[in-house]
Coordinates of C-alpha atoms in Angstrom, one line a residue:
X1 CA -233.9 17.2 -34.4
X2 CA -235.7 16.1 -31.5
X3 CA -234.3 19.3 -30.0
X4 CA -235.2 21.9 -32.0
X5 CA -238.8 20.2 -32.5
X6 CA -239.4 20.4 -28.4
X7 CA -237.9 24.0 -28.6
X8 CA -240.4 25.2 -31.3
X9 CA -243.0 23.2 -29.1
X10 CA -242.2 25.2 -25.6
X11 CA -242.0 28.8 -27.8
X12 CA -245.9 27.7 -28.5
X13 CA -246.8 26.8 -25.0
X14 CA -244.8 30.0 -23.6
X15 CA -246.8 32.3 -26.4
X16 CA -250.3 30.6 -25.3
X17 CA -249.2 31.1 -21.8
X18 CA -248.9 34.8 -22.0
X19 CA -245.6 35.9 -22.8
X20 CA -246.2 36.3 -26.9
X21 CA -243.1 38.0 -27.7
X22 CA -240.7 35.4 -25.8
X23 CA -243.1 32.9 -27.1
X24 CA -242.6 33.9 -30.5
X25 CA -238.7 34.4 -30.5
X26 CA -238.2 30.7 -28.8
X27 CA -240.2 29.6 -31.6
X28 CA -238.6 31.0 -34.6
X29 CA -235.4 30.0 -32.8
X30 CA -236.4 25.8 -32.5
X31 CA -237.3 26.3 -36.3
X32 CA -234.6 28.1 -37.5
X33 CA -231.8 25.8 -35.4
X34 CA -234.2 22.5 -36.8
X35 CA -233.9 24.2 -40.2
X36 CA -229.9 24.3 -39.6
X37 CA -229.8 20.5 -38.9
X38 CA -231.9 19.4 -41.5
X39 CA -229.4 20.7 -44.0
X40 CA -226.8 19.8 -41.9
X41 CA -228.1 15.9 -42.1
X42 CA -228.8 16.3 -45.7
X43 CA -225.3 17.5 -46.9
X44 CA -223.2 14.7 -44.3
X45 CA -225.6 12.2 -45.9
X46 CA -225.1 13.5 -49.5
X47 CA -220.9 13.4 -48.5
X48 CA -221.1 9.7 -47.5
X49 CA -223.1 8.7 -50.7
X50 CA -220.1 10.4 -52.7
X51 CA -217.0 8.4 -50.3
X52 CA -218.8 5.2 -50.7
X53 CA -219.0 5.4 -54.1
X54 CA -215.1 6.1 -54.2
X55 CA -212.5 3.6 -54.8
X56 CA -209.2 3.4 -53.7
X57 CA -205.8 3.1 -55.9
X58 CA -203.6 0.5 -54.3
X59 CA -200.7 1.7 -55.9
X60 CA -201.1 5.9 -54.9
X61 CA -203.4 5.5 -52.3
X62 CA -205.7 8.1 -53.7
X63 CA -209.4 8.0 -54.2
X64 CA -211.0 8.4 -57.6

């Protein structure tokens, strides 16, 4: 996340700096890629919540 925050950051310093267009492209790419990880994040931690939860059969070895 860190990433994608300091990418959307440099798009805003390139855009002030001059070049808008490149600016503006390296922007909307650190906050579409931060979008992409922040769903990302949310579905693995939404996955673990669900295996936790699971228990094991000692006699199949399946989860249930």
């Amino acid at each position: 996340m860190p990433a994608a925050l300091g990418a959307t950051v440099l798009g805003i310093v390139v855009a002030a700096g001059g070049a808008v267009l490149l600016g503006l492209v390296i922007a909307a790419g650190g906050l579409g890629w931060g979008a992409v990880v922040y769903k990302a994040t949310a579905y693995a931690q939404e996955r673990r919540v669900v295996w936790e939860s699971s228990r094991v059969c000692l006699a199949c070895t399946g989860r249930f």
